[in-house]
mmCIF file with all atom_site columns, C-alpha atoms and ligand atoms in Angstrom:
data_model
loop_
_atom_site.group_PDB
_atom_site.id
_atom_site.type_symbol
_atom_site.label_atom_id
_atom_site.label_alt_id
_atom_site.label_comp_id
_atom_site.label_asym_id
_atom_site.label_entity_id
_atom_site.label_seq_id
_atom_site.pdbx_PDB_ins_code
_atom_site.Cartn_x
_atom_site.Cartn_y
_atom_site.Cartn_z
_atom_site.occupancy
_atom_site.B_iso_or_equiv
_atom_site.pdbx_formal_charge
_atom_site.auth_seq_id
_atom_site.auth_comp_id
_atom_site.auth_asym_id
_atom_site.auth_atom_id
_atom_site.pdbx_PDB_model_num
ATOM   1   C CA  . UNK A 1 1   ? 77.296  96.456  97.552  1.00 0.00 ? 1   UNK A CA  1
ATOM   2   C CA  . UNK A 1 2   ? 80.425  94.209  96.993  1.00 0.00 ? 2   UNK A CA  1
ATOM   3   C CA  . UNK A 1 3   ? 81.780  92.775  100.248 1.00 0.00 ? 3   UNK A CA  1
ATOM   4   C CA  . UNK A 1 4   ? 85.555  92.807  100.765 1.00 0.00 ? 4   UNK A CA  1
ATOM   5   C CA  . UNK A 1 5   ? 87.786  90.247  102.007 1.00 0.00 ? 5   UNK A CA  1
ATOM   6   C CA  . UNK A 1 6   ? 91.280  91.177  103.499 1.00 0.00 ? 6   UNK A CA  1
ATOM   7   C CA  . UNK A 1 7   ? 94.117  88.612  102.301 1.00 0.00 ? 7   UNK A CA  1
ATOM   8   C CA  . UNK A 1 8   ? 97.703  88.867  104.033 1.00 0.00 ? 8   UNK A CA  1
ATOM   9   C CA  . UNK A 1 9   ? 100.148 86.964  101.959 1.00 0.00 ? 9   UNK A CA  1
ATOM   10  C CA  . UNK A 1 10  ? 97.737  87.309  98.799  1.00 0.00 ? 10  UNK A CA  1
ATOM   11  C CA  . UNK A 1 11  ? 100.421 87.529  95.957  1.00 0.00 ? 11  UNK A CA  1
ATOM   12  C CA  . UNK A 1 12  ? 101.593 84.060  95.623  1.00 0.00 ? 12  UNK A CA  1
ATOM   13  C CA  . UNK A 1 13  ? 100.416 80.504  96.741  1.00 0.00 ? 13  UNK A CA  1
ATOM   14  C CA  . UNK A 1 14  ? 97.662  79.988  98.456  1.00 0.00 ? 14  UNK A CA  1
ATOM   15  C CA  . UNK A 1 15  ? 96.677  83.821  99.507  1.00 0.00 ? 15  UNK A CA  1
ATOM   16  C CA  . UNK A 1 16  ? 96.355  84.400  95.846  1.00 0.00 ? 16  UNK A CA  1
ATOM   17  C CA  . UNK A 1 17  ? 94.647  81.728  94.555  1.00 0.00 ? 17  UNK A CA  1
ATOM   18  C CA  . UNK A 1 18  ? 92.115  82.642  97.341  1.00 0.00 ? 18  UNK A CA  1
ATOM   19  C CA  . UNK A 1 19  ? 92.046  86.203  96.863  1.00 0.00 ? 19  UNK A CA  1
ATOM   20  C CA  . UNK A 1 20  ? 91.341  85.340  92.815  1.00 0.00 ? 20  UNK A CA  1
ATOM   21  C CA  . UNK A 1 21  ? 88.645  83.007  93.811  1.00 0.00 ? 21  UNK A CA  1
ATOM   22  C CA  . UNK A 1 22  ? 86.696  85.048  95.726  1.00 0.00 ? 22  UNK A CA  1
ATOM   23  C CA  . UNK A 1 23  ? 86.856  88.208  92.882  1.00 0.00 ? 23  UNK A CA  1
ATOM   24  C CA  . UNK A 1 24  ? 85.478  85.886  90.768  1.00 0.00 ? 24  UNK A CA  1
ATOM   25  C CA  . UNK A 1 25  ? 82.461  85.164  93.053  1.00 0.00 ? 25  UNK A CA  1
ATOM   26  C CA  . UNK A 1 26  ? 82.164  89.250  93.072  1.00 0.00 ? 26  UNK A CA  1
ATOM   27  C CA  . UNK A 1 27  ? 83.951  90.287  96.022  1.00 0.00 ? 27  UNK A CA  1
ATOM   28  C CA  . UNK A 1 28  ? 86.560  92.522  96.273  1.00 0.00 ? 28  UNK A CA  1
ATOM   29  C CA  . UNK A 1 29  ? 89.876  92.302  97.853  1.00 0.00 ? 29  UNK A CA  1
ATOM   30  C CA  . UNK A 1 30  ? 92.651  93.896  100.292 1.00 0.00 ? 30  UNK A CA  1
ATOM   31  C CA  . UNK A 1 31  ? 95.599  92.394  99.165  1.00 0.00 ? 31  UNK A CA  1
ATOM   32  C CA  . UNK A 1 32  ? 98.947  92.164  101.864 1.00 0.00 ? 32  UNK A CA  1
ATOM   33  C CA  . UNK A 1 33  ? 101.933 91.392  101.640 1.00 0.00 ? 33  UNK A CA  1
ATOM   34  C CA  . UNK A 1 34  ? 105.733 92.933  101.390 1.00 0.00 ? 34  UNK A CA  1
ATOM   35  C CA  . UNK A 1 35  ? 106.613 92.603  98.060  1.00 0.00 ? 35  UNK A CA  1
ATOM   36  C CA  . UNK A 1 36  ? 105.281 95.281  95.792  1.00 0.00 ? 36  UNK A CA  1
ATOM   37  C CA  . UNK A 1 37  ? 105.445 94.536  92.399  1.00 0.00 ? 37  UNK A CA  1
ATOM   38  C CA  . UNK A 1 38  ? 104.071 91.033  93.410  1.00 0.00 ? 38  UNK A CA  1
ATOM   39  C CA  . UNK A 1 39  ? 100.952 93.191  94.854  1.00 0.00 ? 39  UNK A CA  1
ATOM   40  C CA  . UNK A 1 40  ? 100.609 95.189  92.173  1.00 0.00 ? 40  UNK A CA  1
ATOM   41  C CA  . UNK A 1 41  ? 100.815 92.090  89.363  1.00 0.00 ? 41  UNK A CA  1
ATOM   42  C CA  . UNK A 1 42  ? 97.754  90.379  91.197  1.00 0.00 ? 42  UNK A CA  1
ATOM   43  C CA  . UNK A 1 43  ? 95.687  93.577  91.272  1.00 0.00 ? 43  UNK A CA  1
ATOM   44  C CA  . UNK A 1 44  ? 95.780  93.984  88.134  1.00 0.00 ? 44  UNK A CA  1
ATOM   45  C CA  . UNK A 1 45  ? 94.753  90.131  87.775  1.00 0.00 ? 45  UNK A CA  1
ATOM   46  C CA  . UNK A 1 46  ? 91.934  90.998  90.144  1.00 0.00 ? 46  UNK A CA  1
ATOM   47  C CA  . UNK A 1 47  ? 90.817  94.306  88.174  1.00 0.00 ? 47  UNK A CA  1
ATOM   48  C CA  . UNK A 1 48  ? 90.674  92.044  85.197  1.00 0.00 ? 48  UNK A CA  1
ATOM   49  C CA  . UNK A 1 49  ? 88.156  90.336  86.682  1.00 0.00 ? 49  UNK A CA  1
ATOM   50  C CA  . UNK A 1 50  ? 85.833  93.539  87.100  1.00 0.00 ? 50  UNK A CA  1
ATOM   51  C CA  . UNK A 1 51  ? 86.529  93.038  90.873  1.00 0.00 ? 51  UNK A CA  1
ATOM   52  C CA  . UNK A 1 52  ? 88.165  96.325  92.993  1.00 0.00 ? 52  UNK A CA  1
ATOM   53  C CA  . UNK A 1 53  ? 91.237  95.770  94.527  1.00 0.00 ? 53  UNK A CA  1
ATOM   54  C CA  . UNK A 1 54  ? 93.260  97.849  97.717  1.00 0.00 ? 54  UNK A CA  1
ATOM   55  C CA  . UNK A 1 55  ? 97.201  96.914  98.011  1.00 0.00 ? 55  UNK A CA  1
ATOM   56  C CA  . UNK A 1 56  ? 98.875  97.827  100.841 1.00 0.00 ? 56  UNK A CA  1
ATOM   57  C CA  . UNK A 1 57  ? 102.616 97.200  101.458 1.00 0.00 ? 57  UNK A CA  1
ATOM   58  C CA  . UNK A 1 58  ? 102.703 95.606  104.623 1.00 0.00 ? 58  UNK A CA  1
ATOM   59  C CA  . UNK A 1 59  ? 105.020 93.431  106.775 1.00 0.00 ? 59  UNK A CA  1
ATOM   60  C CA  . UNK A 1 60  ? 102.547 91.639  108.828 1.00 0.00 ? 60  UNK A CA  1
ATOM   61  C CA  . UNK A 1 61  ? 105.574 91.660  111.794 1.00 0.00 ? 61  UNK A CA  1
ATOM   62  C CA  . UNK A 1 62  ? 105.109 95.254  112.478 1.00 0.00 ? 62  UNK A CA  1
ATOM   63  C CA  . UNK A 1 63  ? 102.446 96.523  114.761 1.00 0.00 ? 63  UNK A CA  1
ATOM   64  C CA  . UNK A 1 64  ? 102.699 99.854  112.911 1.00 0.00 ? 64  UNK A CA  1
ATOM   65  C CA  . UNK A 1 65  ? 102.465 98.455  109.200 1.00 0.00 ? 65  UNK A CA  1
ATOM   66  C CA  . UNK A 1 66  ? 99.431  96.115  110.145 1.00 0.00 ? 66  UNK A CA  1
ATOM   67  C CA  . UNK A 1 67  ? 97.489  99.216  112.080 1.00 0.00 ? 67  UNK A CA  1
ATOM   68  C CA  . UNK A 1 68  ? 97.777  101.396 108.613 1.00 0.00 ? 68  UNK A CA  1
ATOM   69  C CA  . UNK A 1 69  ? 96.532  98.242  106.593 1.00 0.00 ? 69  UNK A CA  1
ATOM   70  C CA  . UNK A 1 70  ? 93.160  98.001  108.355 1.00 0.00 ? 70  UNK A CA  1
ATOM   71  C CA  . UNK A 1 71  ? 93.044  102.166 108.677 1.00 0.00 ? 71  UNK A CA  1
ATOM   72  C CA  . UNK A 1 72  ? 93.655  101.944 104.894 1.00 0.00 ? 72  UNK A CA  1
ATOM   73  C CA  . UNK A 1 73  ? 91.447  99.211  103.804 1.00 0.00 ? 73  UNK A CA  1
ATOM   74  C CA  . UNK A 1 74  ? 88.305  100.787 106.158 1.00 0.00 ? 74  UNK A CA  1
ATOM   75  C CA  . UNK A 1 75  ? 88.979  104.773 104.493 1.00 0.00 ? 75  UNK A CA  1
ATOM   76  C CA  . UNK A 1 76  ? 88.513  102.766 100.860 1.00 0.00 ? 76  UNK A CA  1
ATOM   77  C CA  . UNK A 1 77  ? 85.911  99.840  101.598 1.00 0.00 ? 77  UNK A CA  1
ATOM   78  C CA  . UNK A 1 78  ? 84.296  100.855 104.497 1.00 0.00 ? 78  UNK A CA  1
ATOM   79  C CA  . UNK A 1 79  ? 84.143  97.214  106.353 1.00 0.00 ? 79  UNK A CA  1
ATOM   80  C CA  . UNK A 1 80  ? 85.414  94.219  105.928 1.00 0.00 ? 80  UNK A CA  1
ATOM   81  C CA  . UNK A 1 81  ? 83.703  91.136  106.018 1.00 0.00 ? 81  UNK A CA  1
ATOM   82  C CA  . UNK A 1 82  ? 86.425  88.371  106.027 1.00 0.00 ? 82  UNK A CA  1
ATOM   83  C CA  . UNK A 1 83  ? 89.508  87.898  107.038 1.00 0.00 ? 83  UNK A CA  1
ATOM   84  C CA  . UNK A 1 84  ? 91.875  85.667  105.784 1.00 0.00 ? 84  UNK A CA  1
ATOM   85  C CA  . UNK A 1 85  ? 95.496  85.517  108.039 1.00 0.00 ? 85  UNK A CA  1
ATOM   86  C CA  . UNK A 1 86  ? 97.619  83.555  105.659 1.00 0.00 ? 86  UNK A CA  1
ATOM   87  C CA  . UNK A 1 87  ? 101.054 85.519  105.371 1.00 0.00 ? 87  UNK A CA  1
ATOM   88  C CA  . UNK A 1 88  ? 103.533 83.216  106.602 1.00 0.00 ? 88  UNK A CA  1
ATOM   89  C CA  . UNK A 1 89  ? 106.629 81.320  105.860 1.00 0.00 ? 89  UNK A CA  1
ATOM   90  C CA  . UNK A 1 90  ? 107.582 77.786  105.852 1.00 0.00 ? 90  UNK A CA  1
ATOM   91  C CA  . UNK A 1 91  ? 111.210 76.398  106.816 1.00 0.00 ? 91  UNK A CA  1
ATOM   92  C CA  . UNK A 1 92  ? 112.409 72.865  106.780 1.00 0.00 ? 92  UNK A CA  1
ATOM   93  C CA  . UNK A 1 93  ? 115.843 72.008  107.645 1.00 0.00 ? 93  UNK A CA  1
ATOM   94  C CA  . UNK A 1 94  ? 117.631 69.655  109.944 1.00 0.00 ? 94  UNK A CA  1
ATOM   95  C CA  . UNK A 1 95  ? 117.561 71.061  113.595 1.00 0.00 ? 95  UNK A CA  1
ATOM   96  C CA  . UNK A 1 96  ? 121.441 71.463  113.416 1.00 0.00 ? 96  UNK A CA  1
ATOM   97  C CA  . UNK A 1 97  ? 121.021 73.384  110.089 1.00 0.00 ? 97  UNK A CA  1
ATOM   98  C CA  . UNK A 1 98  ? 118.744 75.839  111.627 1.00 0.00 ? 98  UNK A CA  1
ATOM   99  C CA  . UNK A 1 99  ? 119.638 78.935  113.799 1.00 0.00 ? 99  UNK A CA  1
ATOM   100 C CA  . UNK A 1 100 ? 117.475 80.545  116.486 1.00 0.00 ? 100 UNK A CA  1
ATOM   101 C CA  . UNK A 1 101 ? 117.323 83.436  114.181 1.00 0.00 ? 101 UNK A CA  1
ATOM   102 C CA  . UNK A 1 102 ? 115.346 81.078  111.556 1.00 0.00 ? 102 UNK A CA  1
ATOM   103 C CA  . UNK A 1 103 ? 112.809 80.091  114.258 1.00 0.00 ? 103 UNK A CA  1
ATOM   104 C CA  . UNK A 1 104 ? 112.468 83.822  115.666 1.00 0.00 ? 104 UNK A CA  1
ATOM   105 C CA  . UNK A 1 105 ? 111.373 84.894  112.007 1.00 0.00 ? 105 UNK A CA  1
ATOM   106 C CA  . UNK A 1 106 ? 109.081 81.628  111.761 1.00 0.00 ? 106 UNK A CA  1
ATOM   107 C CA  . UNK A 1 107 ? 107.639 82.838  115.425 1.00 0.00 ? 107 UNK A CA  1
ATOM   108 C CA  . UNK A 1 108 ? 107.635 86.973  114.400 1.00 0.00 ? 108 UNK A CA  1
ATOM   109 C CA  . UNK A 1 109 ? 105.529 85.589  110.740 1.00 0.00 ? 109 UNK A CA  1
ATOM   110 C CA  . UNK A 1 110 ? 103.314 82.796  111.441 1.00 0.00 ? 110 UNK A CA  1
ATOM   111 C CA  . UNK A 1 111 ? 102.471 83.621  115.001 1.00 0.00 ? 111 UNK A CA  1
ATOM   112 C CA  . UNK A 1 112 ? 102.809 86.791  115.593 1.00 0.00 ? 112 UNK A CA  1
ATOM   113 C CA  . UNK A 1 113 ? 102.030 88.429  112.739 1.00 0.00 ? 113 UNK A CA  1
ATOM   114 C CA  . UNK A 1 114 ? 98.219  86.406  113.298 1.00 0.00 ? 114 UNK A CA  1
ATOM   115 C CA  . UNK A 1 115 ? 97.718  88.118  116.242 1.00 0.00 ? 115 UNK A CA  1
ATOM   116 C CA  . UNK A 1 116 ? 99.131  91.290  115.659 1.00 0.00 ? 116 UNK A CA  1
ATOM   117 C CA  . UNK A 1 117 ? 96.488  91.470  112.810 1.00 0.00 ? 117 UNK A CA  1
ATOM   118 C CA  . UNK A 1 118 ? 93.401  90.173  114.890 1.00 0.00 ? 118 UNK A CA  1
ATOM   119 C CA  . UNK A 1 119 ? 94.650  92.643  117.757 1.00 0.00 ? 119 UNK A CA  1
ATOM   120 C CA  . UNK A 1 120 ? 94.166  95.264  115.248 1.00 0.00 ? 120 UNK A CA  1
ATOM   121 C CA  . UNK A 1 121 ? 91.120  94.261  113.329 1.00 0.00 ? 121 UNK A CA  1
ATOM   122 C CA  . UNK A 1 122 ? 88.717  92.285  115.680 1.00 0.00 ? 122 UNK A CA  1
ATOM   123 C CA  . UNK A 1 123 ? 87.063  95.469  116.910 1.00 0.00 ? 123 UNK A CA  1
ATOM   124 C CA  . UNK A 1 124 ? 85.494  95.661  113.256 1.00 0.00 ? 124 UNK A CA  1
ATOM   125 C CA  . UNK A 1 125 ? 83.397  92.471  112.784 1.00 0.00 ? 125 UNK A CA  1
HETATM 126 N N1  . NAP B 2 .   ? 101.657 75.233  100.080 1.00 0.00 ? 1   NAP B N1  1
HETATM 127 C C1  . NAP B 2 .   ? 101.306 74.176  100.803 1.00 0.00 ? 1   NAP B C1  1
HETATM 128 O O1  . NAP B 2 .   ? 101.309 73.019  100.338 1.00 0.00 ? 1   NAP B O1  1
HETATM 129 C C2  . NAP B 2 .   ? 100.859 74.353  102.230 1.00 0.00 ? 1   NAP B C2  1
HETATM 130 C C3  . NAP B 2 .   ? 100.395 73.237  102.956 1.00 0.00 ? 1   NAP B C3  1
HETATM 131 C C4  . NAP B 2 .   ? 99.964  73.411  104.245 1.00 0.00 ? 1   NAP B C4  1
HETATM 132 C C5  . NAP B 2 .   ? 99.990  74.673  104.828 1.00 0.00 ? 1   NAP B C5  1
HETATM 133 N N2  . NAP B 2 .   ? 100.466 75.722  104.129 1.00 0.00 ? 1   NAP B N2  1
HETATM 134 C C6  . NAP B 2 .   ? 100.464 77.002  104.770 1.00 0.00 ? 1   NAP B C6  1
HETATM 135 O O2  . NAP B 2 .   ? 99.631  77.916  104.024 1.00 0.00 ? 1   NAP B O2  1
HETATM 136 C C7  . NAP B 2 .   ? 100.190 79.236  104.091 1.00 0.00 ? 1   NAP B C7  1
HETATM 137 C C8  . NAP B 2 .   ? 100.500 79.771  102.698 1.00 0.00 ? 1   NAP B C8  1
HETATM 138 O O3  . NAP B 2 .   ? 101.350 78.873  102.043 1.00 0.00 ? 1   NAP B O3  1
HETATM 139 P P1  . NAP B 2 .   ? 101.903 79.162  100.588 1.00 0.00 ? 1   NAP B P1  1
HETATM 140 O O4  . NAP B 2 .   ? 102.561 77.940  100.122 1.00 0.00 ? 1   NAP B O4  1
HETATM 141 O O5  . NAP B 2 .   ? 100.818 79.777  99.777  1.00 0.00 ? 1   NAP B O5  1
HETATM 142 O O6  . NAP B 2 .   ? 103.039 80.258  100.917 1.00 0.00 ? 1   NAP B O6  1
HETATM 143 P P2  . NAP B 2 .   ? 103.915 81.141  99.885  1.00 0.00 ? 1   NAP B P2  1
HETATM 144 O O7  . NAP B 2 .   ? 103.652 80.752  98.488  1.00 0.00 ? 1   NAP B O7  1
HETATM 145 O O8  . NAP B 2 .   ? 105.305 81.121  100.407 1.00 0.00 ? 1   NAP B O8  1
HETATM 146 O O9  . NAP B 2 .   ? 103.297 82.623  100.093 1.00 0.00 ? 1   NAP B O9  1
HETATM 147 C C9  . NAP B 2 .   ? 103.495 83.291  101.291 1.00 0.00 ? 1   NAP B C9  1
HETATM 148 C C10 . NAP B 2 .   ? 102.857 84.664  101.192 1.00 0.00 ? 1   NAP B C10 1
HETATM 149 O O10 . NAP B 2 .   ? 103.023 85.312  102.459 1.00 0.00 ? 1   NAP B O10 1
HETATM 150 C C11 . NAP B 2 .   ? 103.637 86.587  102.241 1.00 0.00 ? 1   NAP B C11 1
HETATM 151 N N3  . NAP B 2 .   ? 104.447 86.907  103.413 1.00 0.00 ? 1   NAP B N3  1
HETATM 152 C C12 . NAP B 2 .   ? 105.477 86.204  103.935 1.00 0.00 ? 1   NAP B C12 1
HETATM 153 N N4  . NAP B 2 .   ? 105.987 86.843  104.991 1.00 0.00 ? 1   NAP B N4  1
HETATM 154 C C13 . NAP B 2 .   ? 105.245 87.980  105.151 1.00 0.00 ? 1   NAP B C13 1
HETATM 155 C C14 . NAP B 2 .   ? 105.295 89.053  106.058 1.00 0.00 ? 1   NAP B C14 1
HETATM 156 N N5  . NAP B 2 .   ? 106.216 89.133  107.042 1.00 0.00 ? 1   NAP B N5  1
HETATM 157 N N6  . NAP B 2 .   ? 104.383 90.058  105.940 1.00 0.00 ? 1   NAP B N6  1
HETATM 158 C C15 . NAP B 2 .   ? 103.449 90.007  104.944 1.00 0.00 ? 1   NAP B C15 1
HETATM 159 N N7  . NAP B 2 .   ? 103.352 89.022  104.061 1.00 0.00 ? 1   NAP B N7  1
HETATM 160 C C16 . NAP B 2 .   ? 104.260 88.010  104.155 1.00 0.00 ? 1   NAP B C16 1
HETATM 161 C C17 . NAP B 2 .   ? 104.422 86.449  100.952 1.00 0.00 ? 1   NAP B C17 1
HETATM 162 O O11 . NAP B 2 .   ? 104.588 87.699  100.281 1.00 0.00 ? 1   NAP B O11 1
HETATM 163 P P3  . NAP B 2 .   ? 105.878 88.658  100.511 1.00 0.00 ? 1   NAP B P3  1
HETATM 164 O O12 . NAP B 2 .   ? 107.082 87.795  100.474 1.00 0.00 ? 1   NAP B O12 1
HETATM 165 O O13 . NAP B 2 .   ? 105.790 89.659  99.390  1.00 0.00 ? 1   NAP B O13 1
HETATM 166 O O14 . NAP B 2 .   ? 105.663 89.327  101.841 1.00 0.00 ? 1   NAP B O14 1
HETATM 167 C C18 . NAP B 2 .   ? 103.488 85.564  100.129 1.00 0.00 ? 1   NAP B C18 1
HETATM 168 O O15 . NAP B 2 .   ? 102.486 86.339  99.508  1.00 0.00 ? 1   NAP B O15 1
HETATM 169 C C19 . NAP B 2 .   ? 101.430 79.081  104.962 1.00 0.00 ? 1   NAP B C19 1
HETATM 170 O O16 . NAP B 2 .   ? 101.028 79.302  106.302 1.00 0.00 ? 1   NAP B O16 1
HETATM 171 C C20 . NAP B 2 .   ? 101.829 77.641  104.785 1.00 0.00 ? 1   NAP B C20 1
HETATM 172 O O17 . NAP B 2 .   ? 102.632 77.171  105.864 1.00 0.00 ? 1   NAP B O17 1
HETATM 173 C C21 . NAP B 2 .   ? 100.896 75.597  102.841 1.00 0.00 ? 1   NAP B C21 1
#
């Protein structure tokens, strides 16, 4: 049996050049992130490869959103075997150009949205 990898952040960048590489070596993938035509564009790229792939809408910010992600992705696969927490955003700007509101949603993405999804999915591996 395949083994799946969940990929936050899997429909651009780095997420999905990861999630394509590891179809190719025959696993298959739970793809997150907000966007959904994004989603749906690389699971099609990843059924191309013969490889099955789960989207699931999900803003990895919300507790709520991250908890049906790894409900979903265990009712289709069954397990998964990696996890890769890449959603994020990055922000450069002079400190005077930047708001507290920009470095809240840095803090809600990058760090928060990494733990909310290990609170939720550690009791798997
Ligand atoms: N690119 C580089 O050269 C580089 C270098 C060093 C480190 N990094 C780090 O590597 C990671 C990925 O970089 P990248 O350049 O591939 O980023 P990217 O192209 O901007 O892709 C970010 C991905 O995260 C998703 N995302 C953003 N916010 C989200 C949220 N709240 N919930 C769910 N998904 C969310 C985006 O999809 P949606 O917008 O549809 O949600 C997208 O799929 C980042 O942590 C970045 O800081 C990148």
């Amino acid at each position: 049996m395949a083994k799946t990898v969940m990929i936050t952040g899997a429909t651009q960048g780095i997420g999905k050049a990861t999630a394509i590489l590891f179809a190719r070596n025959g696993y298959n993938i739970v793809l997150a992130a907000r966007q959904t035509e994004r989603l749906e564009a690389t699971t099609s790229e990843i059924g191309a490869l013969g490889r099955d792939a789960l989207a699931v809408s999900t803003d990895v910010r919300d507790s709520g959103q991250v908890k049906n992600l790894v409900e979903k992705s265990l009712a289709y696969f069954g397990h998964i075997y990696v996890l890769i927490n890449n959603a994020s955003i990055f922000f450069m700007a002079p400190v005077e150009e930047s708001s507290l509101s920009d470095w809240q949603q840095i803090m809600d993405t990058n760090l928060w949205g990494t733990f909310i999804l290990f609170s939720h999915s550690y009791p798997i591996f």
